[in-house]
Short mmCIF file of C-alpha atoms in Angstrom, two decimals:
data_model
loop_
_atom_site.label_atom_id
_atom_site.label_comp_id
_atom_site.label_asym_id
_atom_site.label_seq_id
_atom_site.Cartn_x
_atom_site.Cartn_y
_atom_site.Cartn_z
CA MET A 17 -0.12 0.03 -0.03
CA GLY A 18 1.21 3.53 -0.81
CA LYS A 19 5.17 3.26 -0.99
CA VAL A 20 6.76 0.33 0.37
CA THR A 21 9.50 2.57 2.30
CA GLY A 22 7.37 5.46 2.75
CA PHE A 23 6.85 5.27 6.36
CA LEU A 24 10.61 5.23 6.53
CA GLU A 25 10.89 8.18 4.43
CA PHE A 26 8.40 10.98 4.72
CA GLU A 27 6.74 12.34 8.13
CA ARG A 28 3.05 13.11 8.78
CA LEU A 29 2.18 16.49 7.15
CA GLU A 30 -0.78 18.30 9.12
CA GLU A 31 -3.31 20.36 7.55
CA GLY A 32 -2.91 23.94 8.11
CA TYR A 33 -4.55 26.95 9.72
CA GLU A 34 -5.09 30.56 9.24
CA PRO A 35 -3.76 32.98 11.52
CA VAL A 36 -5.88 33.05 14.68
CA GLU A 37 -6.27 37.31 14.11
CA LYS A 38 -7.85 36.16 10.38
CA ARG A 39 -9.90 33.51 11.59
CA LEU A 40 -11.61 35.19 14.33
CA LYS A 41 -12.84 38.20 12.26
CA ASN A 42 -15.74 35.82 10.88
CA TYR A 43 -17.13 32.29 11.02
CA LYS A 44 -15.85 30.68 7.78
CA GLU A 45 -13.62 27.65 7.98
CA PHE A 46 -10.10 27.94 8.09
CA VAL A 47 -8.34 24.83 7.48
CA ILE A 48 -5.97 25.02 4.80
CA GLY A 49 -6.24 21.14 3.16
CA LEU A 50 -3.42 19.04 1.60
CA LYS A 51 -2.51 20.30 -2.07
CA ALA A 52 -2.17 16.80 -4.21
CA ASP A 53 1.17 16.65 -3.94
CA GLU A 54 0.98 16.36 -0.39
CA ALA A 55 -1.73 14.02 -0.19
CA LYS A 56 0.26 11.90 -2.65
CA VAL A 57 3.29 11.97 0.02
CA GLN A 58 0.70 11.14 3.35
CA GLY A 59 -0.53 8.50 0.91
CA ALA A 60 2.86 6.93 0.36
CA ARG A 61 3.31 6.53 4.34
CA CYS A 62 0.29 3.81 4.47
CA MET A 63 2.10 0.66 5.24
CA ASP A 64 1.68 -2.53 3.59
CA CYS A 65 0.52 -3.63 7.28
CA GLY A 66 -1.28 -6.68 6.59
CA THR A 67 -3.90 -6.32 8.80
CA PRO A 68 -5.20 -2.75 8.12
CA PHE A 69 -6.59 -1.97 12.23
CA CYS A 70 -7.62 1.66 10.60
CA ASN A 71 -10.53 -0.25 8.86
CA ASN A 72 -12.26 -1.71 11.85
CA GLY A 73 -10.95 1.58 14.24
CA CYS A 74 -13.27 3.67 11.35
CA PRO A 75 -17.15 2.94 12.18
CA VAL A 76 -18.26 3.12 8.70
CA ASN A 77 -15.11 0.57 7.88
CA ASN A 78 -13.60 2.99 5.14
CA ILE A 79 -11.38 1.23 3.18
CA ILE A 80 -8.78 3.43 3.84
CA PRO A 81 -5.64 1.46 2.77
CA ASP A 82 -6.92 1.29 -0.52
CA PHE A 83 -7.54 5.23 -1.15
CA ASN A 84 -4.29 6.01 0.42
CA ASP A 85 -2.78 4.12 -2.42
CA LEU A 86 -4.94 5.60 -4.71
CA VAL A 87 -4.17 9.03 -4.00
CA PHE A 88 -0.37 8.00 -4.20
CA ARG A 89 -0.85 7.06 -7.20
CA GLN A 90 -2.89 10.06 -8.17
CA ASP A 91 -6.00 8.42 -9.08
CA TRP A 92 -8.37 10.32 -7.65
CA ARG A 93 -11.15 9.29 -9.73
CA ASN A 94 -11.14 5.67 -8.11
CA ALA A 95 -10.01 7.46 -4.73
CA ILE A 96 -13.58 8.74 -4.38
CA THR A 97 -15.52 5.24 -5.56
CA VAL A 98 -13.60 3.57 -2.84
CA LEU A 99 -14.26 6.31 -0.11
CA HIS A 100 -18.06 6.72 -1.61
CA SER A 101 -18.57 2.96 -1.38
CA THR A 102 -18.34 3.03 2.67
CA ASN A 103 -19.46 6.67 3.33
CA ASN A 104 -21.97 8.81 2.20
CA PHE A 105 -20.70 11.93 3.51
CA PRO A 106 -16.95 12.23 3.56
CA GLU A 107 -16.94 16.31 3.69
CA PHE A 108 -18.81 16.14 6.86
CA THR A 109 -16.07 13.21 8.41
CA GLY A 110 -13.54 14.94 6.91
CA ARG A 111 -14.06 17.70 8.57
CA ILE A 112 -15.33 17.19 12.02
CA CYS A 113 -14.59 13.32 12.95
CA PRO A 114 -11.96 13.01 15.34
CA ALA A 115 -10.47 10.15 13.55
CA PRO A 116 -10.57 7.20 15.43
CA CYS A 117 -8.77 5.48 12.60
CA GLU A 118 -5.66 7.11 12.85
CA ALA A 119 -5.43 5.88 16.29
CA ALA A 120 -5.67 2.57 15.24
CA CYS A 121 -3.53 3.57 12.90
CA THR A 122 -0.55 0.37 12.87
CA LEU A 123 2.11 3.19 11.96
CA ASN A 124 0.83 4.99 15.02
CA VAL A 125 2.39 1.70 17.51
CA ASN A 126 5.39 3.92 17.80
CA ASN A 127 5.38 6.95 15.09
CA ASP A 128 2.87 9.34 13.63
CA ALA A 129 -0.20 7.65 12.09
CA VAL A 130 -0.57 8.12 8.67
CA GLY A 131 -2.84 11.57 8.24
CA ILE A 132 -6.26 9.82 6.74
CA LYS A 133 -8.59 12.22 7.53
CA SER A 134 -6.75 15.22 5.56
CA ILE A 135 -6.16 12.69 2.80
CA GLU A 136 -9.96 11.70 3.46
CA HIS A 137 -10.51 15.70 2.91
CA ALA A 138 -8.64 16.09 0.00
CA ILE A 139 -10.26 13.46 -1.66
CA ILE A 140 -13.70 14.43 -1.45
CA ASP A 141 -13.07 18.31 -1.94
CA LYS A 142 -11.33 16.79 -5.24
CA ALA A 143 -14.32 15.23 -6.13
CA TRP A 144 -16.56 17.96 -5.74
CA GLU A 145 -14.21 20.94 -7.51
CA GLU A 146 -14.28 17.97 -10.64
CA GLY A 147 -17.90 17.56 -10.87
CA TRP A 148 -17.86 13.58 -9.77
CA VAL A 149 -20.02 13.90 -7.00
CA VAL A 150 -23.41 13.33 -9.02
CA PRO A 151 -27.20 11.81 -8.59
CA GLN A 152 -27.47 8.40 -8.51
CA PRO A 153 -31.35 8.03 -8.83
CA PRO A 154 -32.49 4.22 -8.68
CA LYS A 155 -32.99 2.72 -12.12
CA VAL A 156 -36.36 1.31 -10.75
CA LYS A 157 -38.84 2.26 -8.20
CA THR A 158 -40.31 -0.25 -5.57
CA GLY A 159 -43.43 1.59 -4.86
CA LYS A 160 -42.71 1.60 -1.20
CA LYS A 161 -42.74 4.81 1.04
CA VAL A 162 -40.31 5.66 4.15
CA ALA A 163 -40.45 8.29 6.61
CA VAL A 164 -36.83 9.59 8.15
CA VAL A 165 -37.55 11.42 10.95
CA GLY A 166 -34.77 13.45 11.87
CA SER A 167 -32.20 15.45 9.45
CA GLY A 168 -29.07 14.72 11.03
CA PRO A 169 -26.37 12.59 9.35
CA SER A 170 -28.34 9.45 10.29
CA GLY A 171 -31.53 10.55 8.84
CA LEU A 172 -29.68 11.74 5.35
CA ALA A 173 -27.74 8.89 5.26
CA ALA A 174 -30.72 6.50 5.46
CA ALA A 175 -32.73 8.24 3.23
CA GLN A 176 -29.99 8.16 0.36
CA GLN A 177 -29.14 4.68 0.97
CA LEU A 178 -33.26 3.86 0.82
CA ALA A 179 -33.87 6.14 -2.20
CA ARG A 180 -31.13 4.60 -4.34
CA ALA A 181 -32.78 1.19 -3.33
CA GLY A 182 -35.90 2.45 -5.13
CA HIS A 183 -38.23 3.49 -1.89
CA ASP A 184 -39.60 6.96 -2.26
CA VAL A 185 -38.18 8.59 1.27
CA THR A 186 -39.61 11.64 2.39
CA VAL A 187 -37.80 13.12 5.59
CA PHE A 188 -39.11 15.33 7.96
CA GLU A 189 -36.94 18.12 10.18
CA LYS A 190 -38.69 20.33 12.74
CA ASN A 191 -36.45 22.75 11.91
CA SER A 192 -36.81 25.35 8.88
CA ARG A 193 -33.39 23.83 7.45
CA ILE A 194 -32.18 20.58 6.85
CA GLY A 195 -29.26 19.14 8.46
CA GLY A 196 -30.05 18.59 12.14
CA LEU A 197 -26.87 19.02 15.06
CA LEU A 198 -24.99 19.14 11.81
CA ARG A 199 -26.59 22.29 11.35
CA TYR A 200 -27.42 23.90 14.51
CA GLY A 201 -24.63 22.15 16.95
CA ILE A 202 -21.44 22.34 14.55
CA PRO A 203 -20.31 26.03 14.41
CA ASP A 204 -19.66 27.48 10.71
CA PHE A 205 -15.91 27.45 11.22
CA LYS A 206 -15.73 23.86 11.57
CA MET A 207 -17.89 23.03 8.67
CA GLU A 208 -19.74 25.38 6.41
CA LYS A 209 -23.49 24.57 5.83
CA SER A 210 -22.85 24.72 2.03
CA HIS A 211 -21.44 21.23 2.34
CA ILE A 212 -24.70 20.34 3.54
CA ASP A 213 -26.85 22.03 1.09
CA ARG A 214 -25.44 20.58 -1.85
CA ARG A 215 -25.85 17.14 -0.46
CA VAL A 216 -29.61 17.82 -0.07
CA ALA A 217 -29.57 19.24 -3.88
CA GLN A 218 -28.02 15.81 -4.73
CA MET A 219 -30.49 14.09 -2.41
CA GLN A 220 -33.30 15.70 -3.98
CA ALA A 221 -32.32 14.84 -7.38
CA GLU A 222 -32.25 11.59 -6.50
CA GLY A 223 -35.98 11.78 -5.17
CA VAL A 224 -35.88 11.90 -1.46
CA THR A 225 -38.66 14.69 -0.94
CA PHE A 226 -37.99 17.11 2.51
CA ARG A 227 -40.40 18.88 4.85
CA THR A 228 -39.02 21.23 7.03
CA GLY A 229 -40.75 22.82 10.08
CA VAL A 230 -42.47 19.82 10.59
CA LEU A 231 -42.64 18.42 14.16
CA ILE A 232 -43.33 14.53 14.73
CA GLY A 233 -45.38 14.22 17.74
CA ALA A 234 -45.34 16.97 20.82
CA MET A 235 -42.60 19.12 21.85
CA PRO A 236 -42.44 19.11 25.83
CA GLU A 237 -43.67 22.57 27.39
CA GLY A 238 -41.01 24.70 27.92
CA SER A 239 -38.78 22.70 25.47
CA LYS A 240 -35.38 24.67 25.12
CA VAL A 241 -34.53 22.65 21.74
CA THR A 242 -33.95 24.24 18.82
CA ASN A 243 -37.52 23.98 16.95
CA ASP A 244 -38.62 26.11 13.99
CA ALA A 245 -41.70 23.91 13.59
CA LYS A 246 -44.77 25.36 12.47
CA GLU A 247 -46.87 21.76 11.49
CA VAL A 248 -47.54 18.56 13.94
CA VAL A 249 -47.73 15.66 12.28
CA SER A 250 -49.28 12.74 14.80
CA ALA A 251 -47.25 9.12 14.65
CA GLU A 252 -50.25 7.71 14.13
CA GLN A 253 -50.59 9.72 10.65
CA LEU A 254 -47.10 8.77 9.60
CA LYS A 255 -47.61 4.66 10.22
CA ALA A 256 -50.80 5.20 8.13
CA ASP A 257 -48.91 7.30 5.37
CA PHE A 258 -45.79 4.70 5.03
CA ASP A 259 -44.77 1.38 4.77
CA ALA A 260 -41.54 1.97 7.08
CA VAL A 261 -40.67 5.24 9.47
CA VAL A 262 -37.22 5.65 10.70
CA LEU A 263 -36.60 7.99 13.30
CA CYS A 264 -33.03 9.51 13.65
CA GLY A 265 -33.40 12.49 15.96
CA GLY A 266 -30.48 13.44 17.80
CA SER A 267 -29.69 13.18 21.18
CA GLU A 268 -30.84 16.91 22.24
CA GLN A 269 -31.29 16.92 25.96
CA SER A 270 -28.48 18.48 27.22
CA ARG A 271 -26.94 17.67 30.67
CA ASP A 272 -27.98 20.26 33.36
CA LEU A 273 -26.38 21.21 36.59
CA PRO A 274 -28.49 21.26 39.68
CA VAL A 275 -26.71 23.28 41.90
CA PRO A 276 -28.28 26.59 43.81
CA GLY A 277 -28.12 29.32 41.05
CA ARG A 278 -28.89 27.68 38.05
CA GLU A 279 -31.98 29.68 37.67
CA LEU A 280 -29.89 33.01 36.96
CA ASP A 281 -30.22 35.04 33.87
CA GLY A 282 -26.82 34.30 32.01
CA VAL A 283 -26.43 30.60 32.27
CA HIS A 284 -27.87 28.63 29.44
CA PHE A 285 -27.20 25.44 27.79
CA ALA A 286 -24.64 25.40 24.86
CA MET A 287 -27.28 24.10 22.66
CA GLU A 288 -29.63 27.61 23.48
CA PHE A 289 -26.25 29.37 22.39
CA LEU A 290 -24.72 27.46 19.57
CA PRO A 291 -27.29 27.27 17.08
CA GLN A 292 -27.99 31.11 17.34
CA GLN A 293 -24.90 31.96 16.17
CA ASN A 294 -25.73 29.74 13.12
CA LYS A 295 -28.97 30.91 12.13
CA VAL A 296 -27.55 34.47 12.23
CA ASN A 297 -24.67 33.43 10.02
CA ALA A 298 -27.83 31.73 7.86
CA GLY A 299 -29.28 35.17 7.59
CA ASP A 300 -32.00 34.95 10.22
CA LYS A 301 -33.13 37.62 12.34
CA LEU A 302 -33.13 36.83 16.14
CA LYS A 303 -34.46 39.18 19.05
CA ASN A 304 -32.09 38.93 22.14
CA GLN A 305 -29.05 36.68 20.52
CA LEU A 306 -27.03 35.27 23.36
CA ARG A 307 -23.64 37.45 22.76
CA ALA A 308 -20.67 36.94 24.33
CA GLU A 309 -18.85 40.11 23.54
CA GLY A 310 -16.99 42.10 26.55
CA LYS A 311 -18.11 39.11 28.61
CA HIS A 312 -16.43 37.08 31.32
CA VAL A 313 -17.51 33.02 29.88
CA ILE A 314 -16.92 30.02 31.61
CA VAL A 315 -18.15 27.20 29.88
CA ILE A 316 -18.62 23.77 32.04
CA GLY A 317 -17.67 20.87 30.24
CA GLY A 318 -14.61 19.90 28.54
CA GLY A 319 -15.37 18.05 25.21
CA ASP A 320 -16.14 19.10 21.60
CA THR A 321 -19.37 20.81 22.35
CA GLY A 322 -17.63 22.98 24.91
CA SER A 323 -14.53 23.61 22.44
CA ASP A 324 -17.34 25.28 20.22
CA CYS A 325 -18.41 27.64 22.59
CA VAL A 326 -14.98 28.69 23.65
CA GLY A 327 -14.49 29.49 19.39
CA THR A 328 -17.73 31.52 19.41
CA SER A 329 -17.65 33.61 22.69
CA ASN A 330 -14.14 34.23 20.81
CA ARG A 331 -15.50 35.74 17.57
CA HIS A 332 -18.14 37.27 19.69
CA GLY A 333 -15.12 39.48 21.44
CA ALA A 334 -15.55 37.82 24.83
CA ALA A 335 -13.25 40.13 27.36
CA SER A 336 -12.16 36.18 28.70
CA VAL A 337 -13.00 32.51 28.21
CA THR A 338 -12.50 29.82 30.49
CA GLN A 339 -12.95 26.27 30.23
CA PHE A 340 -13.91 23.29 33.26
CA GLU A 341 -13.58 20.13 33.12
CA VAL A 342 -14.58 17.51 36.19
CA MET A 343 -12.07 15.11 35.23
CA PRO A 344 -7.91 15.52 36.21
CA GLN A 345 -6.22 16.67 33.22
CA PRO A 346 -4.69 13.80 31.00
CA PRO A 347 -1.34 13.36 29.91
CA GLU A 348 -0.13 14.63 27.06
CA LYS A 349 0.96 11.40 25.23
CA GLU A 350 -0.83 8.17 25.78
CA ASN A 351 0.70 4.69 26.55
CA LYS A 352 0.41 3.34 23.33
CA PRO A 353 1.50 0.06 24.19
CA LEU A 354 -1.20 -0.11 26.39
CA VAL A 355 -4.27 1.47 24.43
CA TRP A 356 -3.55 0.86 20.98
CA PRO A 357 -5.70 0.44 18.71
CA TYR A 358 -8.36 1.40 20.67
CA TRP A 359 -9.21 5.40 21.36
CA PRO A 360 -6.48 6.78 23.77
CA LEU A 361 -6.82 8.86 26.50
CA LYS A 362 -5.05 12.29 26.17
CA LEU A 363 -4.68 15.73 26.29
CA ARG A 364 -6.22 17.29 23.22
CA THR A 365 -6.16 20.95 21.97
CA SER A 366 -8.59 21.98 19.86
CA SER A 367 -8.22 24.88 17.55
CA SER A 368 -10.49 26.94 19.26
CA HIS A 369 -8.16 26.29 22.65
CA GLU A 370 -5.72 27.95 20.54
CA GLU A 371 -7.50 30.90 20.08
CA GLY A 372 -7.40 31.71 23.45
CA CYS A 373 -8.58 29.98 26.44
CA VAL A 374 -7.68 29.46 29.94
CA ARG A 375 -8.64 25.38 30.81
CA GLU A 376 -9.41 24.04 34.29
CA PHE A 377 -9.34 20.13 35.12
CA ALA A 378 -10.32 18.61 38.24
CA VAL A 379 -12.82 21.17 39.09
CA SER A 380 -16.77 21.01 40.73
CA THR A 381 -19.05 23.63 40.40
CA LYS A 382 -20.58 23.88 43.52
CA ALA A 383 -23.09 26.99 42.92
CA ILE A 384 -23.46 29.77 40.63
CA LEU A 385 -23.28 33.23 42.12
CA GLY A 386 -25.31 36.26 40.92
CA ASP A 387 -26.91 39.66 42.07
CA LYS A 388 -30.31 41.38 41.27
CA GLY A 389 -30.99 38.05 39.26
CA LYS A 390 -28.05 37.91 36.90
CA VAL A 391 -25.19 35.48 37.24
CA THR A 392 -21.85 37.39 38.39
CA GLY A 393 -19.48 34.45 38.99
CA LEU A 394 -19.12 30.73 40.13
CA GLN A 395 -17.96 28.91 43.57
CA THR A 396 -15.88 25.87 42.68
CA VAL A 397 -13.94 23.16 44.78
CA ASN A 398 -10.92 20.89 43.12
CA VAL A 399 -12.12 17.41 42.94
CA GLU A 400 -10.11 13.59 42.67
CA PHE A 401 -11.20 10.24 42.26
CA LYS A 402 -10.77 7.96 44.99
CA ASP A 403 -12.18 3.87 44.80
CA GLY A 404 -14.17 5.39 42.27
CA LYS A 405 -16.05 8.13 44.11
CA LEU A 406 -15.60 11.89 43.18
CA LEU A 407 -14.31 13.57 46.05
CA GLU A 408 -13.66 17.49 46.78
CA ILE A 409 -10.24 18.43 48.10
CA ALA A 410 -10.43 20.46 50.99
CA GLY A 411 -9.26 24.16 50.89
CA THR A 412 -9.20 24.27 47.14
CA GLU A 413 -12.07 26.44 46.67
CA LYS A 414 -12.08 29.12 44.74
CA THR A 415 -14.46 31.66 43.32
CA TYR A 416 -14.68 32.56 39.47
CA LYS A 417 -16.00 36.04 37.98
CA ALA A 418 -18.66 35.00 35.06
CA ASP A 419 -21.15 36.90 33.20
CA LEU A 420 -22.19 34.08 30.83
CA VAL A 421 -21.96 30.56 31.71
CA LEU A 422 -22.74 28.04 29.04
CA LEU A 423 -23.72 24.20 30.36
CA ALA A 424 -21.83 22.14 27.91
CA MET A 425 -21.74 18.63 29.97
CA GLY A 426 -23.11 16.36 26.91
CA PHE A 427 -26.45 14.75 26.53
CA VAL A 428 -28.61 12.50 28.07
CA ASN A 429 -31.35 11.28 25.75
CA PRO A 430 -33.25 12.33 22.68
CA VAL A 431 -36.35 14.33 23.09
CA ASN A 432 -38.78 11.56 24.45
CA THR A 433 -41.74 12.81 23.27
CA VAL A 434 -41.16 11.55 19.93
CA LEU A 435 -40.46 7.74 21.07
CA GLU A 436 -43.49 8.21 23.09
CA ALA A 437 -45.97 9.32 20.15
CA PHE A 438 -45.24 5.94 18.85
CA GLY A 439 -45.16 4.05 21.74
CA VAL A 440 -41.31 3.05 21.47
CA GLU A 441 -39.57 1.15 24.49
CA LYS A 442 -36.58 2.99 25.82
CA ASP A 443 -33.76 1.49 27.20
CA PRO A 444 -32.28 2.58 30.91
CA ARG A 445 -30.85 5.96 29.14
CA GLY A 446 -34.05 6.99 27.60
CA ASN A 447 -32.96 5.86 23.88
CA ALA A 448 -34.85 4.05 21.94
CA ARG A 449 -34.71 0.15 22.65
CA ALA A 450 -33.36 -1.49 19.40
CA GLY A 451 -30.83 -3.98 18.57
CA VAL A 452 -28.10 -3.89 15.86
CA ASP A 453 -27.13 -7.22 14.84
CA ILE A 454 -29.34 -8.89 11.54
CA ASP A 455 -32.20 -10.70 13.78
CA SER A 456 -32.83 -7.04 15.38
CA GLY A 457 -31.99 -5.06 12.08
CA TYR A 458 -32.81 -1.55 13.98
CA LYS A 459 -36.27 -2.72 14.67
CA THR A 460 -37.89 -1.11 17.87
CA ASN A 461 -41.04 -2.71 19.38
CA VAL A 462 -43.43 -1.12 17.10
CA ALA A 463 -44.59 -2.89 13.81
CA LYS A 464 -42.56 -1.19 11.32
CA VAL A 465 -40.61 1.51 13.25
CA PHE A 466 -36.89 1.57 13.28
CA ALA A 467 -34.69 3.86 14.89
CA ALA A 468 -30.92 4.75 14.34
CA GLY A 469 -28.11 7.26 15.12
CA ASP A 470 -27.88 9.27 18.37
CA MET A 471 -32.12 8.49 19.12
CA ARG A 472 -30.99 4.60 19.34
CA ARG A 473 -27.09 4.47 20.95
CA GLY A 474 -27.41 8.02 22.34
CA GLN A 475 -24.81 11.10 22.09
CA SER A 476 -21.71 9.84 19.57
CA LEU A 477 -20.01 10.94 16.68
CA VAL A 478 -21.34 11.57 13.32
CA VAL A 479 -19.34 8.96 11.73
CA TRP A 480 -21.30 6.52 14.04
CA ALA A 481 -24.62 8.19 12.85
CA ILE A 482 -23.73 7.60 9.44
CA ARG A 483 -22.83 3.93 9.90
CA GLU A 484 -26.30 3.47 12.03
CA GLY A 485 -28.39 5.28 9.13
CA ARG A 486 -26.94 3.50 6.23
CA GLN A 487 -26.84 -0.02 8.21
CA ALA A 488 -30.67 0.75 9.25
CA ALA A 489 -31.47 1.55 5.61
CA ARG A 490 -30.33 -2.09 4.74
CA ALA A 491 -32.75 -3.34 7.68
CA VAL A 492 -35.29 -1.58 5.96
CA ASP A 493 -35.03 -2.23 2.42
CA GLU A 494 -34.91 -6.05 4.02
CA PHE A 495 -38.04 -5.53 5.87
CA LEU A 496 -39.62 -3.84 3.02
CA MET A 497 -38.74 -6.30 0.24
CA GLY A 498 -37.62 -9.65 1.36
CA ALA A 499 -34.05 -9.16 0.53
CA THR A 500 -31.54 -6.28 0.01
CA THR A 501 -28.56 -5.42 -1.83
CA LEU A 502 -27.81 -2.61 0.09
CA PRO A 503 -24.41 -2.96 2.15
CA ARG A 504 -23.63 -3.51 5.83
#
């Protein structure tokens, strides 16, 4: 694969970034992708390792050694064919996937992994530039109708696969634009929404119908989940109108922080803050948008959503940004002999952190402080884990100034009114109960109703959502037709 001695001759080359001072002035993508000759060198580093663990490290099982080799040989047309054979939307994963494939790369045992994500990014961008990404409408229609609820990555993947199998697919989205959490949860500076728009156009040409502003079931009273619905359709109506229903909503119920002062003005979920900026970027007019300019911002939660809040706050012009993580600071380098080829625990510094952020680890918030109903600060204490318990460390209490507090501690489950409307059984975490093996086939306890993506597995990666959407589509096709040629 690639050049036999390439991994000995060439170093890993990272994608570049626009300077911080330039990128903070807008919400555009700032990653500088590899040029064709640079991607060729990265493809040359792929070893003939015999057992390509990267394939299994990738949730969609991308055939990574093959497209690395094709890029090395500059056969870009076949490279995109191989990439599309397992991944409907490599422009999404090539931008926002954390690349578990690279953690599993054999070269990563004692060296820097092959830059698989950057190669994937280069392949799909070139494919769009060359006009190789075209609609693939079915040659034969089945006459079967499928409803897909939710237009995030799992819903889009399921819809595209089912449409290509010849079914009439309608995607229902409660917001005014297609994309789900890709649209409203991922900042534009990480992935511009034009990438979603051109996939929607491709899918429409393949026969997929998109209905926006349509809520399935009912929204819980007082919910702060993003919702632009102007029409409500009952679960009963959907089951009556379609031969199969696939529930692909996101895991949108944010984990809350039950401490004194939570009710103060200026304390918000990340998913109240981030979607608003994406809507403004898209041209929407919002009243009372949550803004961070001139404010001391504290982000509670050390994951990707928290990092997105950091980047957005810096673009607003925040006076300061501090991010809390309750877990201790991980090591800068993982213990590769111990963890490879699995996803390692190590310190990860995002581009948003590099733009300006103080990171505090092993910090727990005891109370949110306020004056006249508005947040003014946080009272914290350092913590440590002992015998599986989180314990406070005496004498480490501290007070932080804060004008805006953003809660980014993950998501606990989907908006369960959708599941309740269909009568779908839930697992102990509040997700749809549906198995993934061949016999279970993403089926719920309700006849002809399937579930996939975050709604079934809980909060996860975009690449896992695509995998589940593809596999659910295969299960639905087999359910409708008795057999299927869609890949699992």
